[in-house]
Short mmCIF file of N, CA and C in Angstrom, two decimals:
data_model
loop_
_atom_site.label_atom_id
_atom_site.label_comp_id
_atom_site.label_asym_id
_atom_site.label_seq_id
_atom_site.Cartn_x
_atom_site.Cartn_y
_atom_site.Cartn_z
N GLY I 1 26.53 -43.42 12.73
CA GLY I 1 25.37 -44.23 12.55
C GLY I 1 25.45 -45.06 11.28
N MET I 2 24.33 -45.50 10.86
CA MET I 2 24.21 -46.36 9.67
C MET I 2 24.68 -45.64 8.41
N ALA I 3 24.33 -44.38 8.26
CA ALA I 3 24.71 -43.63 7.06
C ALA I 3 26.23 -43.52 6.96
N SER I 4 26.87 -43.22 8.07
CA SER I 4 28.34 -43.12 8.07
C SER I 4 28.98 -44.45 7.71
N TRP I 5 28.44 -45.52 8.24
CA TRP I 5 28.95 -46.85 7.94
C TRP I 5 28.80 -47.16 6.44
N LEU I 6 27.64 -46.84 5.87
CA LEU I 6 27.42 -47.07 4.44
C LEU I 6 28.41 -46.29 3.59
N VAL I 7 28.63 -45.04 3.95
CA VAL I 7 29.55 -44.20 3.20
C VAL I 7 30.97 -44.77 3.28
N ARG I 8 31.40 -45.14 4.48
CA ARG I 8 32.74 -45.71 4.63
C ARG I 8 32.88 -47.04 3.88
N ALA I 9 31.83 -47.88 3.95
CA ALA I 9 31.87 -49.18 3.25
C ALA I 9 31.94 -48.98 1.74
N ALA I 10 31.14 -48.06 1.20
CA ALA I 10 31.16 -47.80 -0.25
C ALA I 10 32.52 -47.24 -0.66
N ALA I 11 33.04 -46.30 0.11
CA ALA I 11 34.36 -45.72 -0.20
C ALA I 11 35.43 -46.80 -0.16
N ALA I 12 35.39 -47.68 0.83
CA ALA I 12 36.37 -48.76 0.93
C ALA I 12 36.31 -49.66 -0.29
N ARG I 13 35.11 -50.02 -0.75
CA ARG I 13 34.99 -50.87 -1.95
C ARG I 13 35.58 -50.16 -3.17
N LEU I 14 35.34 -48.86 -3.29
CA LEU I 14 35.88 -48.11 -4.42
C LEU I 14 37.40 -48.06 -4.36
N PHE I 15 37.96 -47.83 -3.18
CA PHE I 15 39.42 -47.80 -3.03
C PHE I 15 40.03 -49.17 -3.31
N GLU I 16 39.24 -50.25 -3.08
CA GLU I 16 39.71 -51.61 -3.37
C GLU I 16 39.67 -51.93 -4.86
N GLY I 17 39.05 -51.05 -5.64
CA GLY I 17 39.00 -51.26 -7.08
C GLY I 17 37.68 -51.79 -7.60
N VAL I 18 36.68 -51.91 -6.76
CA VAL I 18 35.36 -52.35 -7.23
C VAL I 18 34.82 -51.27 -8.17
N PRO I 19 34.39 -51.64 -9.37
CA PRO I 19 33.87 -50.63 -10.31
C PRO I 19 32.68 -49.86 -9.72
N VAL I 20 32.66 -48.58 -9.99
CA VAL I 20 31.62 -47.72 -9.45
C VAL I 20 30.22 -48.19 -9.85
N ASP I 21 30.09 -48.79 -11.02
CA ASP I 21 28.79 -49.27 -11.50
C ASP I 21 28.30 -50.51 -10.75
N ASP I 22 29.17 -51.13 -9.96
CA ASP I 22 28.79 -52.32 -9.20
C ASP I 22 28.33 -51.99 -7.78
N ILE I 23 28.29 -50.73 -7.44
CA ILE I 23 27.92 -50.31 -6.08
C ILE I 23 26.64 -49.47 -6.14
N ARG I 24 25.69 -49.78 -5.29
CA ARG I 24 24.44 -49.02 -5.15
C ARG I 24 24.22 -48.76 -3.67
N LEU I 25 23.84 -47.54 -3.35
CA LEU I 25 23.44 -47.20 -1.99
C LEU I 25 21.96 -46.86 -2.01
N LEU I 26 21.21 -47.45 -1.09
CA LEU I 26 19.77 -47.22 -1.02
C LEU I 26 19.42 -46.43 0.23
N ALA I 27 18.55 -45.45 0.06
CA ALA I 27 18.10 -44.60 1.16
C ALA I 27 16.58 -44.67 1.25
N LEU I 28 16.06 -44.31 2.40
CA LEU I 28 14.62 -44.37 2.61
C LEU I 28 13.85 -43.29 1.86
N ASN I 29 14.49 -42.14 1.64
CA ASN I 29 13.80 -41.05 0.94
C ASN I 29 14.82 -40.19 0.21
N ARG I 30 14.33 -39.23 -0.57
CA ARG I 30 15.22 -38.40 -1.38
C ARG I 30 16.19 -37.57 -0.54
N ALA I 31 15.71 -37.06 0.57
CA ALA I 31 16.57 -36.24 1.42
C ALA I 31 17.74 -37.06 1.95
N ARG I 32 17.46 -38.28 2.38
CA ARG I 32 18.53 -39.16 2.87
C ARG I 32 19.49 -39.54 1.74
N ALA I 33 18.95 -39.75 0.54
CA ALA I 33 19.79 -40.07 -0.61
C ALA I 33 20.73 -38.90 -0.90
N ARG I 34 20.19 -37.69 -0.85
CA ARG I 34 21.02 -36.50 -1.09
C ARG I 34 22.11 -36.40 -0.02
N ASP I 35 21.76 -36.65 1.24
CA ASP I 35 22.74 -36.61 2.32
C ASP I 35 23.83 -37.66 2.13
N LEU I 36 23.44 -38.87 1.71
CA LEU I 36 24.43 -39.92 1.45
C LEU I 36 25.37 -39.53 0.32
N ARG I 37 24.80 -38.95 -0.76
CA ARG I 37 25.63 -38.51 -1.89
C ARG I 37 26.64 -37.47 -1.44
N THR I 38 26.18 -36.50 -0.65
CA THR I 38 27.06 -35.43 -0.17
C THR I 38 28.18 -36.00 0.70
N ALA I 39 27.82 -36.90 1.61
CA ALA I 39 28.82 -37.50 2.49
C ALA I 39 29.80 -38.35 1.70
N LEU I 40 29.33 -39.08 0.72
CA LEU I 40 30.19 -39.92 -0.09
C LEU I 40 31.15 -39.06 -0.93
N ALA I 41 30.65 -37.97 -1.47
CA ALA I 41 31.50 -37.06 -2.25
C ALA I 41 32.59 -36.47 -1.36
N ALA I 42 32.24 -36.13 -0.13
CA ALA I 42 33.25 -35.60 0.80
C ALA I 42 34.28 -36.67 1.15
N GLU I 43 33.84 -37.89 1.32
CA GLU I 43 34.73 -39.00 1.66
C GLU I 43 35.68 -39.32 0.49
N MET I 44 35.15 -39.34 -0.72
CA MET I 44 35.94 -39.72 -1.89
C MET I 44 36.80 -38.57 -2.41
N GLN I 45 36.31 -37.37 -2.38
CA GLN I 45 36.97 -36.14 -2.81
C GLN I 45 37.24 -36.07 -4.30
N GLN I 46 37.22 -37.18 -5.00
CA GLN I 46 37.41 -37.14 -6.46
C GLN I 46 36.89 -38.43 -7.07
N GLY I 47 36.68 -38.41 -8.37
CA GLY I 47 36.24 -39.60 -9.09
C GLY I 47 34.73 -39.73 -9.14
N ALA I 48 34.32 -40.72 -9.88
CA ALA I 48 32.88 -40.98 -10.06
C ALA I 48 32.30 -41.57 -8.78
N LEU I 49 31.06 -41.28 -8.55
CA LEU I 49 30.36 -41.80 -7.37
C LEU I 49 29.37 -42.87 -7.79
N PRO I 50 29.12 -43.83 -6.93
CA PRO I 50 28.10 -44.84 -7.24
C PRO I 50 26.70 -44.22 -7.18
N VAL I 51 25.76 -44.95 -7.71
CA VAL I 51 24.36 -44.51 -7.67
C VAL I 51 23.87 -44.54 -6.23
N VAL I 52 23.25 -43.46 -5.83
CA VAL I 52 22.59 -43.37 -4.53
C VAL I 52 21.14 -43.05 -4.83
N THR I 53 20.24 -43.93 -4.44
CA THR I 53 18.84 -43.76 -4.81
C THR I 53 17.93 -44.26 -3.69
N THR I 54 16.66 -44.10 -3.89
CA THR I 54 15.66 -44.62 -2.94
C THR I 54 15.21 -46.00 -3.41
N PHE I 55 14.49 -46.71 -2.57
CA PHE I 55 13.96 -48.01 -2.96
C PHE I 55 13.01 -47.86 -4.14
N ARG I 56 12.21 -46.82 -4.12
CA ARG I 56 11.29 -46.59 -5.25
C ARG I 56 12.05 -46.27 -6.52
N GLY I 57 13.12 -45.50 -6.38
CA GLY I 57 13.96 -45.18 -7.54
C GLY I 57 14.59 -46.43 -8.13
N LEU I 58 15.03 -47.33 -7.26
CA LEU I 58 15.60 -48.60 -7.72
C LEU I 58 14.54 -49.42 -8.45
N ALA I 59 13.34 -49.48 -7.88
CA ALA I 59 12.25 -50.23 -8.52
C ALA I 59 11.93 -49.64 -9.89
N PHE I 60 11.89 -48.33 -9.98
CA PHE I 60 11.61 -47.66 -11.25
C PHE I 60 12.70 -48.00 -12.27
N ASN I 61 13.95 -48.01 -11.83
CA ASN I 61 15.06 -48.34 -12.70
C ASN I 61 14.95 -49.77 -13.22
N ILE I 62 14.58 -50.70 -12.34
CA ILE I 62 14.44 -52.10 -12.74
C ILE I 62 13.32 -52.25 -13.78
N VAL I 63 12.19 -51.61 -13.53
CA VAL I 63 11.07 -51.67 -14.48
C VAL I 63 11.47 -51.02 -15.80
N GLY I 64 12.18 -49.92 -15.72
CA GLY I 64 12.63 -49.24 -16.94
C GLY I 64 13.56 -50.10 -17.77
N ARG I 65 14.47 -50.80 -17.10
CA ARG I 65 15.39 -51.69 -17.82
C ARG I 65 14.64 -52.84 -18.48
N ALA I 66 13.60 -53.32 -17.81
CA ALA I 66 12.83 -54.44 -18.37
C ALA I 66 12.10 -54.03 -19.65
N SER I 67 11.72 -52.76 -19.75
CA SER I 67 10.97 -52.32 -20.93
C SER I 67 11.89 -51.93 -22.09
N VAL I 68 13.19 -51.83 -21.85
CA VAL I 68 14.12 -51.42 -22.90
C VAL I 68 14.15 -52.41 -24.06
N GLY I 69 14.01 -53.70 -23.78
CA GLY I 69 14.08 -54.71 -24.82
C GLY I 69 12.89 -54.71 -25.75
N ASP I 70 11.81 -54.05 -25.40
CA ASP I 70 10.59 -54.03 -26.21
C ASP I 70 10.50 -52.69 -26.94
N PRO I 71 10.70 -52.68 -28.26
CA PRO I 71 10.68 -51.41 -29.00
C PRO I 71 9.31 -50.73 -28.99
N ASP I 72 8.24 -51.49 -28.73
CA ASP I 72 6.90 -50.90 -28.70
C ASP I 72 6.51 -50.37 -27.33
N ALA I 73 7.32 -50.69 -26.32
CA ALA I 73 6.98 -50.30 -24.96
C ALA I 73 7.30 -48.83 -24.73
N SER I 74 6.37 -48.13 -24.10
CA SER I 74 6.65 -46.76 -23.71
C SER I 74 7.39 -46.80 -22.37
N PRO I 75 8.22 -45.82 -22.12
CA PRO I 75 8.96 -45.85 -20.86
C PRO I 75 8.01 -45.74 -19.67
N PRO I 76 8.35 -46.40 -18.58
CA PRO I 76 7.46 -46.34 -17.42
C PRO I 76 7.43 -44.94 -16.81
N ARG I 77 6.33 -44.64 -16.16
CA ARG I 77 6.19 -43.37 -15.46
C ARG I 77 5.59 -43.65 -14.10
N LEU I 78 6.24 -43.17 -13.07
CA LEU I 78 5.72 -43.33 -11.72
C LEU I 78 4.72 -42.23 -11.43
N LEU I 79 3.62 -42.60 -10.83
CA LEU I 79 2.66 -41.61 -10.38
C LEU I 79 3.01 -41.19 -8.97
N SER I 80 2.89 -39.91 -8.70
CA SER I 80 3.05 -39.45 -7.32
C SER I 80 1.80 -39.89 -6.55
N GLY I 81 1.88 -39.85 -5.24
CA GLY I 81 0.72 -40.20 -4.43
C GLY I 81 -0.47 -39.32 -4.75
N ALA I 82 -0.22 -38.02 -4.96
CA ALA I 82 -1.31 -37.10 -5.28
C ALA I 82 -1.95 -37.43 -6.63
N GLU I 83 -1.11 -37.78 -7.62
CA GLU I 83 -1.66 -38.16 -8.94
C GLU I 83 -2.48 -39.43 -8.83
N GLU I 84 -1.99 -40.38 -8.05
CA GLU I 84 -2.72 -41.63 -7.89
C GLU I 84 -4.04 -41.40 -7.16
N ASP I 85 -4.04 -40.50 -6.18
CA ASP I 85 -5.28 -40.18 -5.47
C ASP I 85 -6.33 -39.61 -6.41
N VAL I 86 -5.92 -38.70 -7.28
CA VAL I 86 -6.86 -38.11 -8.25
C VAL I 86 -7.38 -39.20 -9.19
N ARG I 87 -6.49 -40.07 -9.63
CA ARG I 87 -6.89 -41.16 -10.53
C ARG I 87 -7.89 -42.08 -9.85
N ILE I 88 -7.62 -42.46 -8.60
CA ILE I 88 -8.52 -43.32 -7.85
C ILE I 88 -9.86 -42.64 -7.63
N ARG I 89 -9.82 -41.37 -7.25
CA ARG I 89 -11.07 -40.64 -7.03
C ARG I 89 -11.93 -40.64 -8.29
N ASP I 90 -11.32 -40.35 -9.42
CA ASP I 90 -12.07 -40.28 -10.67
C ASP I 90 -12.60 -41.65 -11.09
N LEU I 91 -11.76 -42.69 -10.96
CA LEU I 91 -12.21 -44.05 -11.29
C LEU I 91 -13.35 -44.50 -10.38
N LEU I 92 -13.20 -44.24 -9.10
CA LEU I 92 -14.23 -44.65 -8.13
C LEU I 92 -15.54 -43.92 -8.38
N ARG I 93 -15.46 -42.62 -8.57
CA ARG I 93 -16.69 -41.85 -8.84
C ARG I 93 -17.38 -42.34 -10.10
N GLY I 94 -16.59 -42.59 -11.16
CA GLY I 94 -17.17 -43.07 -12.41
C GLY I 94 -17.79 -44.45 -12.27
N ALA I 95 -17.12 -45.34 -11.57
CA ALA I 95 -17.64 -46.70 -11.39
C ALA I 95 -18.91 -46.71 -10.57
N VAL I 96 -18.97 -45.86 -9.56
CA VAL I 96 -20.19 -45.77 -8.74
C VAL I 96 -21.32 -45.13 -9.57
N ALA I 97 -21.01 -44.06 -10.30
CA ALA I 97 -22.02 -43.38 -11.13
C ALA I 97 -22.57 -44.30 -12.20
N ASP I 98 -21.72 -45.18 -12.75
CA ASP I 98 -22.15 -46.12 -13.79
C ASP I 98 -22.85 -47.35 -13.22
N GLY I 99 -22.91 -47.46 -11.91
CA GLY I 99 -23.56 -48.60 -11.28
C GLY I 99 -22.71 -49.87 -11.27
N GLN I 100 -21.43 -49.76 -11.55
CA GLN I 100 -20.55 -50.93 -11.55
C GLN I 100 -20.21 -51.38 -10.13
N ILE I 101 -20.28 -50.45 -9.19
CA ILE I 101 -19.94 -50.75 -7.81
C ILE I 101 -21.08 -50.28 -6.92
N PRO I 102 -21.65 -51.21 -6.13
CA PRO I 102 -22.71 -50.79 -5.19
C PRO I 102 -22.07 -50.11 -3.97
N TRP I 103 -21.93 -48.82 -4.02
CA TRP I 103 -21.24 -48.07 -2.98
C TRP I 103 -22.16 -47.84 -1.78
N PRO I 104 -21.64 -48.03 -0.56
CA PRO I 104 -22.47 -47.80 0.64
C PRO I 104 -22.99 -46.36 0.69
N GLU I 105 -24.27 -46.24 0.95
CA GLU I 105 -24.94 -44.93 0.95
C GLU I 105 -24.29 -43.96 1.93
N ASP I 106 -23.88 -44.47 3.10
CA ASP I 106 -23.33 -43.56 4.11
C ASP I 106 -21.95 -43.02 3.73
N LEU I 107 -21.33 -43.55 2.67
CA LEU I 107 -20.03 -43.06 2.23
C LEU I 107 -20.10 -42.28 0.92
N THR I 108 -21.31 -42.11 0.39
CA THR I 108 -21.48 -41.45 -0.90
C THR I 108 -20.99 -40.00 -0.87
N ALA I 109 -21.22 -39.29 0.20
CA ALA I 109 -20.79 -37.90 0.29
C ALA I 109 -19.27 -37.76 0.22
N ALA I 110 -18.55 -38.79 0.59
CA ALA I 110 -17.08 -38.73 0.59
C ALA I 110 -16.48 -39.00 -0.79
N LEU I 111 -17.28 -39.49 -1.73
CA LEU I 111 -16.74 -39.87 -3.05
C LEU I 111 -15.92 -38.78 -3.75
N PRO I 112 -16.34 -37.52 -3.71
CA PRO I 112 -15.55 -36.51 -4.44
C PRO I 112 -14.28 -36.05 -3.71
N THR I 113 -14.02 -36.57 -2.53
CA THR I 113 -12.90 -36.06 -1.75
C THR I 113 -11.59 -36.81 -2.04
N ILE I 114 -10.53 -36.07 -2.01
CA ILE I 114 -9.20 -36.67 -2.15
C ILE I 114 -8.87 -37.49 -0.91
N GLY I 115 -9.39 -37.09 0.23
CA GLY I 115 -9.16 -37.85 1.47
C GLY I 115 -9.64 -39.28 1.35
N LEU I 116 -10.82 -39.49 0.79
CA LEU I 116 -11.32 -40.85 0.59
C LEU I 116 -10.42 -41.60 -0.39
N ALA I 117 -10.04 -40.95 -1.47
CA ALA I 117 -9.16 -41.60 -2.45
C ALA I 117 -7.85 -42.02 -1.80
N ASN I 118 -7.31 -41.17 -0.95
CA ASN I 118 -6.07 -41.50 -0.24
C ASN I 118 -6.28 -42.71 0.67
N ASP I 119 -7.41 -42.73 1.36
CA ASP I 119 -7.72 -43.88 2.24
C ASP I 119 -7.92 -45.16 1.43
N VAL I 120 -8.57 -45.05 0.28
CA VAL I 120 -8.78 -46.22 -0.58
C VAL I 120 -7.44 -46.74 -1.07
N ARG I 121 -6.57 -45.83 -1.50
CA ARG I 121 -5.24 -46.23 -1.98
C ARG I 121 -4.48 -46.95 -0.87
N ALA I 122 -4.47 -46.38 0.33
CA ALA I 122 -3.75 -46.98 1.46
C ALA I 122 -4.35 -48.33 1.85
N PHE I 123 -5.68 -48.40 1.86
CA PHE I 123 -6.36 -49.64 2.23
C PHE I 123 -6.03 -50.76 1.23
N LEU I 124 -6.14 -50.47 -0.06
CA LEU I 124 -5.86 -51.50 -1.06
C LEU I 124 -4.39 -51.91 -1.07
N ALA I 125 -3.51 -50.96 -0.81
CA ALA I 125 -2.09 -51.31 -0.73
C ALA I 125 -1.85 -52.25 0.45
N ARG I 126 -2.49 -51.97 1.56
CA ARG I 126 -2.34 -52.83 2.74
C ARG I 126 -2.92 -54.23 2.48
N VAL I 127 -4.06 -54.28 1.83
CA VAL I 127 -4.68 -55.56 1.48
C VAL I 127 -3.73 -56.39 0.61
N ARG I 128 -3.14 -55.75 -0.41
CA ARG I 128 -2.18 -56.45 -1.28
C ARG I 128 -0.95 -56.89 -0.49
N GLU I 129 -0.49 -56.02 0.38
CA GLU I 129 0.68 -56.34 1.21
C GLU I 129 0.43 -57.58 2.07
N LEU I 130 -0.80 -57.73 2.54
CA LEU I 130 -1.16 -58.88 3.37
C LEU I 130 -1.48 -60.13 2.54
N GLY I 131 -1.45 -59.99 1.22
CA GLY I 131 -1.69 -61.14 0.36
C GLY I 131 -3.16 -61.52 0.25
N ILE I 132 -4.03 -60.58 0.53
CA ILE I 132 -5.48 -60.82 0.45
C ILE I 132 -5.94 -60.48 -0.96
N ASP I 133 -6.58 -61.44 -1.64
CA ASP I 133 -7.06 -61.15 -2.99
C ASP I 133 -8.47 -60.56 -2.92
N THR I 134 -8.98 -60.14 -4.07
CA THR I 134 -10.27 -59.45 -4.09
C THR I 134 -11.42 -60.35 -3.66
N ASP I 135 -11.35 -61.64 -4.00
CA ASP I 135 -12.41 -62.56 -3.57
C ASP I 135 -12.42 -62.69 -2.04
N GLN I 136 -11.23 -62.79 -1.45
CA GLN I 136 -11.14 -62.90 0.01
C GLN I 136 -11.63 -61.62 0.69
N LEU I 137 -11.29 -60.47 0.11
CA LEU I 137 -11.73 -59.19 0.67
C LEU I 137 -13.25 -59.08 0.59
N ALA I 138 -13.82 -59.45 -0.54
CA ALA I 138 -15.29 -59.41 -0.69
C ALA I 138 -15.96 -60.35 0.30
N GLN I 139 -15.40 -61.56 0.45
CA GLN I 139 -15.96 -62.52 1.40
C GLN I 139 -15.88 -62.00 2.83
N ALA I 140 -14.76 -61.40 3.18
CA ALA I 140 -14.61 -60.81 4.52
C ALA I 140 -15.63 -59.70 4.72
N GLY I 141 -15.87 -58.91 3.69
CA GLY I 141 -16.86 -57.83 3.77
C GLY I 141 -18.25 -58.37 4.03
N ARG I 142 -18.60 -59.47 3.35
CA ARG I 142 -19.92 -60.07 3.55
C ARG I 142 -20.01 -60.71 4.94
N THR I 143 -18.97 -61.44 5.33
CA THR I 143 -18.97 -62.15 6.61
C THR I 143 -19.03 -61.18 7.79
N LEU I 144 -18.28 -60.10 7.69
CA LEU I 144 -18.18 -59.15 8.81
C LEU I 144 -19.13 -57.97 8.67
N ASP I 145 -20.04 -58.06 7.70
CA ASP I 145 -21.00 -56.99 7.44
C ASP I 145 -20.30 -55.64 7.25
N ARG I 146 -19.31 -55.66 6.36
CA ARG I 146 -18.57 -54.44 6.01
C ARG I 146 -18.77 -54.20 4.51
N PRO I 147 -19.91 -53.60 4.14
CA PRO I 147 -20.20 -53.41 2.72
C PRO I 147 -19.14 -52.58 1.99
N GLU I 148 -18.44 -51.72 2.71
CA GLU I 148 -17.39 -50.94 2.06
C GLU I 148 -16.23 -51.84 1.60
N TRP I 149 -15.97 -52.94 2.31
CA TRP I 149 -14.93 -53.86 1.89
C TRP I 149 -15.35 -54.59 0.62
N THR I 150 -16.62 -54.97 0.56
CA THR I 150 -17.13 -55.63 -0.63
C THR I 150 -17.05 -54.68 -1.83
N ALA I 151 -17.44 -53.42 -1.61
CA ALA I 151 -17.37 -52.42 -2.68
C ALA I 151 -15.91 -52.18 -3.10
N LEU I 152 -15.01 -52.13 -2.14
CA LEU I 152 -13.60 -51.91 -2.47
C LEU I 152 -12.99 -53.10 -3.21
N ALA I 153 -13.47 -54.30 -2.90
CA ALA I 153 -13.00 -55.48 -3.66
C ALA I 153 -13.42 -55.34 -5.12
N GLN I 154 -14.67 -54.92 -5.34
CA GLN I 154 -15.13 -54.72 -6.72
C GLN I 154 -14.36 -53.59 -7.39
N PHE I 155 -14.09 -52.53 -6.62
CA PHE I 155 -13.32 -51.43 -7.19
C PHE I 155 -11.91 -51.89 -7.56
N ALA I 156 -11.28 -52.70 -6.72
CA ALA I 156 -9.93 -53.20 -7.01
C ALA I 156 -9.92 -53.99 -8.32
N ARG I 157 -10.96 -54.79 -8.54
CA ARG I 157 -11.05 -55.53 -9.81
C ARG I 157 -11.20 -54.57 -10.99
N HIS I 158 -12.07 -53.58 -10.81
CA HIS I 158 -12.31 -52.58 -11.85
C HIS I 158 -11.01 -51.83 -12.15
N GLU I 159 -10.31 -51.42 -11.11
CA GLU I 159 -9.06 -50.68 -11.29
C GLU I 159 -8.02 -51.55 -12.02
N ALA I 160 -7.95 -52.83 -11.67
CA ALA I 160 -7.01 -53.74 -12.34
C ALA I 160 -7.34 -53.86 -13.83
N ASP I 161 -8.63 -53.94 -14.16
CA ASP I 161 -9.05 -54.01 -15.56
C ASP I 161 -8.64 -52.75 -16.31
N VAL I 162 -8.88 -51.59 -15.69
CA VAL I 162 -8.54 -50.32 -16.33
C VAL I 162 -7.03 -50.22 -16.51
N MET I 163 -6.28 -50.62 -15.49
CA MET I 163 -4.82 -50.56 -15.58
C MET I 163 -4.31 -51.47 -16.70
N ALA I 164 -4.91 -52.64 -16.84
CA ALA I 164 -4.51 -53.55 -17.92
C ALA I 164 -4.76 -52.91 -19.28
N LEU I 165 -5.89 -52.26 -19.43
CA LEU I 165 -6.20 -51.58 -20.70
C LEU I 165 -5.24 -50.43 -20.98
N GLU I 166 -4.81 -49.76 -19.91
CA GLU I 166 -3.88 -48.62 -20.06
C GLU I 166 -2.41 -49.05 -20.03
N ASP I 167 -2.18 -50.35 -19.89
CA ASP I 167 -0.83 -50.91 -19.81
C ASP I 167 -0.03 -50.28 -18.66
N LEU I 168 -0.68 -50.18 -17.51
CA LEU I 168 -0.06 -49.64 -16.30
C LEU I 168 0.24 -50.78 -15.34
N VAL I 169 1.23 -50.55 -14.48
CA VAL I 169 1.60 -51.53 -13.48
C VAL I 169 1.58 -50.86 -12.12
N ASP I 170 0.93 -51.51 -11.17
CA ASP I 170 0.96 -51.03 -9.79
C ASP I 170 1.97 -51.90 -9.05
N TYR I 171 3.03 -51.28 -8.57
CA TYR I 171 4.08 -52.06 -7.94
C TYR I 171 3.93 -52.17 -6.43
N THR I 172 2.80 -51.68 -5.87
CA THR I 172 2.63 -51.77 -4.42
C THR I 172 2.28 -53.17 -4.01
#
């Protein structure tokens, strides 16, 4: 399959003399990356192996390299999905409690749940993926009578402000 082809292609480049640092193999998840590393080590049998990582690992590496030139920059840290859910839950609850976001009454009971935070995270990631900005999301919420979309647009703005203050980057 594809993994075998990648391993053979990487091994062929190494045998041709391509420096190990010039080769990267990308996998969909950590388990696949581990499997690629194992297969590549078996194929090569000796010598240094190229980096085998996930797409997220590559993104983290790129962001980390960008911050190296700034002596005042702290190294980047990726949040796990669970950590991000807790962060979103706490930010959302605080913003609603402070009256910054007019949260729909029928969804108030869900505010303390991680499930809602997970749904909010997924929804906002999808909105960003589709290239919809917060003004467009709020307008769609008003037009389609979806008050939760309008509230989520306000929350996205609030979250962006907090992230800017904390010097955080959301790469989704």
